[in-house]
Short mmCIF file of C-alpha atoms in Angstrom, two decimals:
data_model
loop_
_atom_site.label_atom_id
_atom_site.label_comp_id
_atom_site.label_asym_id
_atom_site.label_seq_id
_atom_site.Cartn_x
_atom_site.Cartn_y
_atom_site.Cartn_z
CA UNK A 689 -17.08 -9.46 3.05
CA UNK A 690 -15.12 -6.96 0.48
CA UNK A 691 -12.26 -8.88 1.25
CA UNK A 692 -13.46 -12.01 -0.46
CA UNK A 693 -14.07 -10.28 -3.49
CA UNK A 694 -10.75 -9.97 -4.45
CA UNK A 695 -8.91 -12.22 -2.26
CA UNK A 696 -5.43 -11.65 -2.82
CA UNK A 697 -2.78 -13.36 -0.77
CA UNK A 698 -2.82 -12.00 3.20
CA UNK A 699 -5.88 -9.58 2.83
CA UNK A 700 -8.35 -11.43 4.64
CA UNK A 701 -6.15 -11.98 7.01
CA UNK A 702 -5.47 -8.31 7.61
CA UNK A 703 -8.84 -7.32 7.19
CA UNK A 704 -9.80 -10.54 10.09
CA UNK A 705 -6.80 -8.97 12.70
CA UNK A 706 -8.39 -4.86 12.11
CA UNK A 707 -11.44 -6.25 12.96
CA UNK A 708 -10.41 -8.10 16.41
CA UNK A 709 -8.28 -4.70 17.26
CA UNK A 710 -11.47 -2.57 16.72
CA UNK A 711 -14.03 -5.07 18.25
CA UNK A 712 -15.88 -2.64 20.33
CA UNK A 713 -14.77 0.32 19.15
CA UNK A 714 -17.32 2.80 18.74
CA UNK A 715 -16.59 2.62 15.04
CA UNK A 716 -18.67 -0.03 15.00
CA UNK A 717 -22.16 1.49 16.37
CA UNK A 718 -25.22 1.99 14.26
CA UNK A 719 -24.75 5.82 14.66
CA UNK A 720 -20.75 6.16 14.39
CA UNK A 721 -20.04 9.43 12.07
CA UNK A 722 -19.27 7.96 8.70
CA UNK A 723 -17.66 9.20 5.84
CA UNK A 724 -18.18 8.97 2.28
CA UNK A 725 -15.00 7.84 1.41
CA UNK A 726 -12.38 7.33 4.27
CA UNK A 727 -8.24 8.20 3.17
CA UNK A 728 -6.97 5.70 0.98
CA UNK A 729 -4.22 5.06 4.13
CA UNK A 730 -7.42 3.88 6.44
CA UNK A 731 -9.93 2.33 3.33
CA UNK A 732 -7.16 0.22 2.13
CA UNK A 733 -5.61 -1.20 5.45
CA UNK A 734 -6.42 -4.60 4.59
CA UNK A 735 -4.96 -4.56 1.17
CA UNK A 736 -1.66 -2.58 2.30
CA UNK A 737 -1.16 -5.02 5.30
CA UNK A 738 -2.30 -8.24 3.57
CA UNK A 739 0.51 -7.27 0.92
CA UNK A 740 2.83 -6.98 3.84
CA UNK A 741 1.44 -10.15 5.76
CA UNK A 742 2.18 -11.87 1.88
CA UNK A 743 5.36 -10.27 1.24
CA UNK A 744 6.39 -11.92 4.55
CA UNK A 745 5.15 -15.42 3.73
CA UNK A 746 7.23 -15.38 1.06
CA UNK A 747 10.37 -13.97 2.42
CA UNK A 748 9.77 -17.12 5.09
CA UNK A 749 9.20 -19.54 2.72
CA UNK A 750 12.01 -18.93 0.28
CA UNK A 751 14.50 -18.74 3.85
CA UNK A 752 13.45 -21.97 4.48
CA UNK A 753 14.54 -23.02 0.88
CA UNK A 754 17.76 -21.59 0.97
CA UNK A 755 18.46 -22.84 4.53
CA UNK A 756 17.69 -26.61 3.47
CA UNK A 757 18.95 -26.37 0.07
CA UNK A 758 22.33 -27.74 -1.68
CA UNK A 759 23.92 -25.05 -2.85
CA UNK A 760 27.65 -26.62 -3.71
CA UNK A 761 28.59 -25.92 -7.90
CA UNK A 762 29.71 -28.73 -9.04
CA UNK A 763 26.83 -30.88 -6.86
CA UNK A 764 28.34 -34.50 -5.92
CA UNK A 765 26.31 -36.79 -6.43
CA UNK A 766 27.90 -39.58 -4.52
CA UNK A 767 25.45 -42.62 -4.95
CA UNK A 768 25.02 -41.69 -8.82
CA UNK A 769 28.78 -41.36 -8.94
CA UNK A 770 28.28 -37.97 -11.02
CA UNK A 771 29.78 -34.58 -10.22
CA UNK A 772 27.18 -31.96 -11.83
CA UNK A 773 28.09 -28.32 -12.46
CA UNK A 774 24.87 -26.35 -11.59
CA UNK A 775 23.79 -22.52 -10.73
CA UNK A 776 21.79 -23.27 -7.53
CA UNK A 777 24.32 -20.78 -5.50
CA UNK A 778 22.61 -18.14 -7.63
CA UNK A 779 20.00 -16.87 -4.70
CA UNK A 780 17.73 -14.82 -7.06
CA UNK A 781 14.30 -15.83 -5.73
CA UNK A 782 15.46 -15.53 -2.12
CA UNK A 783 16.83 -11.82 -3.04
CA UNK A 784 13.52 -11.22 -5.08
CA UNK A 785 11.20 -12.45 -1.46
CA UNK A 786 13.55 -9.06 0.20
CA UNK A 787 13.37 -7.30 -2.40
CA UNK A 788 9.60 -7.61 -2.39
CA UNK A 789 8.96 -7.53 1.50
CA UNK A 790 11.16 -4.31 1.78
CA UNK A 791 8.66 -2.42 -1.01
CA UNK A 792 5.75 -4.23 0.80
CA UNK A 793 6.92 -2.44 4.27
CA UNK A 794 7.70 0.60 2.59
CA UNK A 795 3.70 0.55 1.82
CA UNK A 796 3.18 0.01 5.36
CA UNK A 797 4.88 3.06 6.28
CA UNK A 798 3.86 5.57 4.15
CA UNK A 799 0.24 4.53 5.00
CA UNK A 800 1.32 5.01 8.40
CA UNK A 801 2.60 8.14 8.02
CA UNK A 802 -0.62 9.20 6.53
CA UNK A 803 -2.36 8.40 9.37
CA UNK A 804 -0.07 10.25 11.73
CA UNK A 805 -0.48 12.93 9.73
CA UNK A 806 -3.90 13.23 9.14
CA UNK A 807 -4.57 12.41 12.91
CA UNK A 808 -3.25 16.10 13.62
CA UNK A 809 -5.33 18.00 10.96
CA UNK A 810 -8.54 19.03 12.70
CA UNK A 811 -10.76 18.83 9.79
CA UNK A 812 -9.92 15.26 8.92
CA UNK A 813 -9.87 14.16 13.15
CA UNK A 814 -12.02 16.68 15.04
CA UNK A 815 -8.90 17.01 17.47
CA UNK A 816 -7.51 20.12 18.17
CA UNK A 817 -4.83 21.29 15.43
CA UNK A 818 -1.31 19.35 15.41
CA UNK A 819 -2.88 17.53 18.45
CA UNK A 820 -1.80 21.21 20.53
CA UNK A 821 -4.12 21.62 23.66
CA UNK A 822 -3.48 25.69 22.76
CA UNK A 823 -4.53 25.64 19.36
CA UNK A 824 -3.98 28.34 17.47
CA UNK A 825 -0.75 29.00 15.57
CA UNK A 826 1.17 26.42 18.13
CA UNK A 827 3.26 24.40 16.38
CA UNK A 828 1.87 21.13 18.47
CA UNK A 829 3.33 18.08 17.51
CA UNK A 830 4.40 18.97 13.85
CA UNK A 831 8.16 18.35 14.55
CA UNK A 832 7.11 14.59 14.86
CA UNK A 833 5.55 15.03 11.49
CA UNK A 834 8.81 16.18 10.33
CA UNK A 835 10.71 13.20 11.93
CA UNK A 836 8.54 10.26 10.62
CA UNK A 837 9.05 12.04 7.33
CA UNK A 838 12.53 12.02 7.54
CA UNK A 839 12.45 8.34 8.84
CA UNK A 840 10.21 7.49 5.89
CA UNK A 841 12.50 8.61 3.45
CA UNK A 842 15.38 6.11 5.43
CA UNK A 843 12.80 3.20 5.06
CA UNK A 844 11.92 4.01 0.99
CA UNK A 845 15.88 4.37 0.62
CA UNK A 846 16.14 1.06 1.81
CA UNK A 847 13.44 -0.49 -0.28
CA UNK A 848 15.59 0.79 -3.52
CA UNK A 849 16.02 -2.82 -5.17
CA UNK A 850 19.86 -4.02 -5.57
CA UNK A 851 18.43 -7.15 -7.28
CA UNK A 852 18.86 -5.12 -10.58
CA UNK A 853 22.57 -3.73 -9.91
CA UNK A 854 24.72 -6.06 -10.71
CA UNK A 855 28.29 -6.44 -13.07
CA UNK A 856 30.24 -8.66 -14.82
CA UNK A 857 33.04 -9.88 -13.46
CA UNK A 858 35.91 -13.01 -13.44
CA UNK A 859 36.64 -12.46 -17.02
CA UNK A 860 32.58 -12.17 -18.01
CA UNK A 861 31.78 -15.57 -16.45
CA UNK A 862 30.16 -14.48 -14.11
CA UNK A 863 27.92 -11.68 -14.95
CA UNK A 864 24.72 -11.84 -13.13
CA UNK A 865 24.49 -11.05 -9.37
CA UNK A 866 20.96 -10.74 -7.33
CA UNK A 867 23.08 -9.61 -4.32
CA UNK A 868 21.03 -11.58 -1.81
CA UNK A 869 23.04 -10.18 1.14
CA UNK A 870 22.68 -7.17 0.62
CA UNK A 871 19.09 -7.67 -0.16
CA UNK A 872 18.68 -9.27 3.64
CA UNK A 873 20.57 -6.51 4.77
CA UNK A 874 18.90 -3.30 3.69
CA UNK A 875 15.26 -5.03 5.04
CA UNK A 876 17.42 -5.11 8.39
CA UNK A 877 18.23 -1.60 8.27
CA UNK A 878 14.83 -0.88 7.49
CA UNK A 879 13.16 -2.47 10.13
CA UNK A 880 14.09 -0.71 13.05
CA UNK A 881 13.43 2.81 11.00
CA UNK A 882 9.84 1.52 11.10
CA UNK A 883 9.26 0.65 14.16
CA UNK A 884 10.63 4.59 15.16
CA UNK A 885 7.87 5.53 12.59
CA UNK A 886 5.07 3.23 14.07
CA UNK A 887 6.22 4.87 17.92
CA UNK A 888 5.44 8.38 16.51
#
């Protein structure tokens, strides 16, 4: 229902998915424990995810663009008998759709890693500390802390935009550059960081 009050572009979807994963769950009975106001990384699921579930839309559609367009400078037109000079090799939207998913996943992780986190602080779970069956000072499972950390700083690194890095070159004729490839490519590198991040 809060979904539709601000329905931006994936969010209901999210928010529909959480809700068939937690049908059941005893989240969901009268006398569940609540809290006031839930971590931002558990309140805001929907909106985090639905930004990723948009991000990827996009990325999709502007693929499928690219894949089907004409991309040839100068574009023949051979039954108008014209030759056109044109700048439809320049793949900025299809960079910006990366650009955008890769910040969008980023998101997703650190809300992830939030959740990790907090899952082994006994105040905000009611499990024992760092998830250690000793308790105590035992150090638990805080080295996996430490790794999806470290893999979460990977996965921001690779959502650094190259969209805006680009230089002039062939004598100043060409002198804009969205570096598409590289775009696609640092969202593949990320990817796999992620789903290390999600295992922890």
């Amino acid at each position: 229902r809060t979904a539709a009050l601000r329905p931006a572009p994936g969010q209901e979807e999210a928010a529909a998915l959480l809700r068939a994963m937690l049908a059941g769950s005893s989240l969901a009975a009268p006398d569940a424990a609540r809290s006031v106001q839930d971590a931002l990384s558990f309140r805001c699921l929907p909106q985090v995810l639905g930004a990723g579930l948009d991000a990827i839309s996009r990325a999709v559609a502007m693929t499928e663009v690219e894949i089907n367009a004409a991309s040839d400078s100068p574009a023949v037109l051979a039954d108008a008998g014209a030759m056109l000079s044109n700048g439809n090799f320049h793949l900025g939207t299809l960079a910006l759709a990366f650009e955008t998913l890769a910040l969008a996943l980023a998101q997703v992780a650190e809300a992830s890693l939030a959740r990790s986190i907090k899952l082994m602080s006994a105040p905000h779970s009611g499990l024992p500390r760092y998830l250690s069956p000793q308790g105590g000072a035992s150090a638990g499972l805080v080295p996996m802390q430490k790794t999806a950390a470290a893999l979460l700083a990977e996965i921001r690194l690779k959502a650094q935009p190259a969209l805006l890095d680009s230089r002039a070159v062939s004598d100043f004729s060409e002198d804009l550059a969205p570096h598409a490839p590289l775009a696609v490519r640092k969202l593949d590198e990320q990817l796999p960081l992620m789903a290390h991040l999600f295992a922890i």
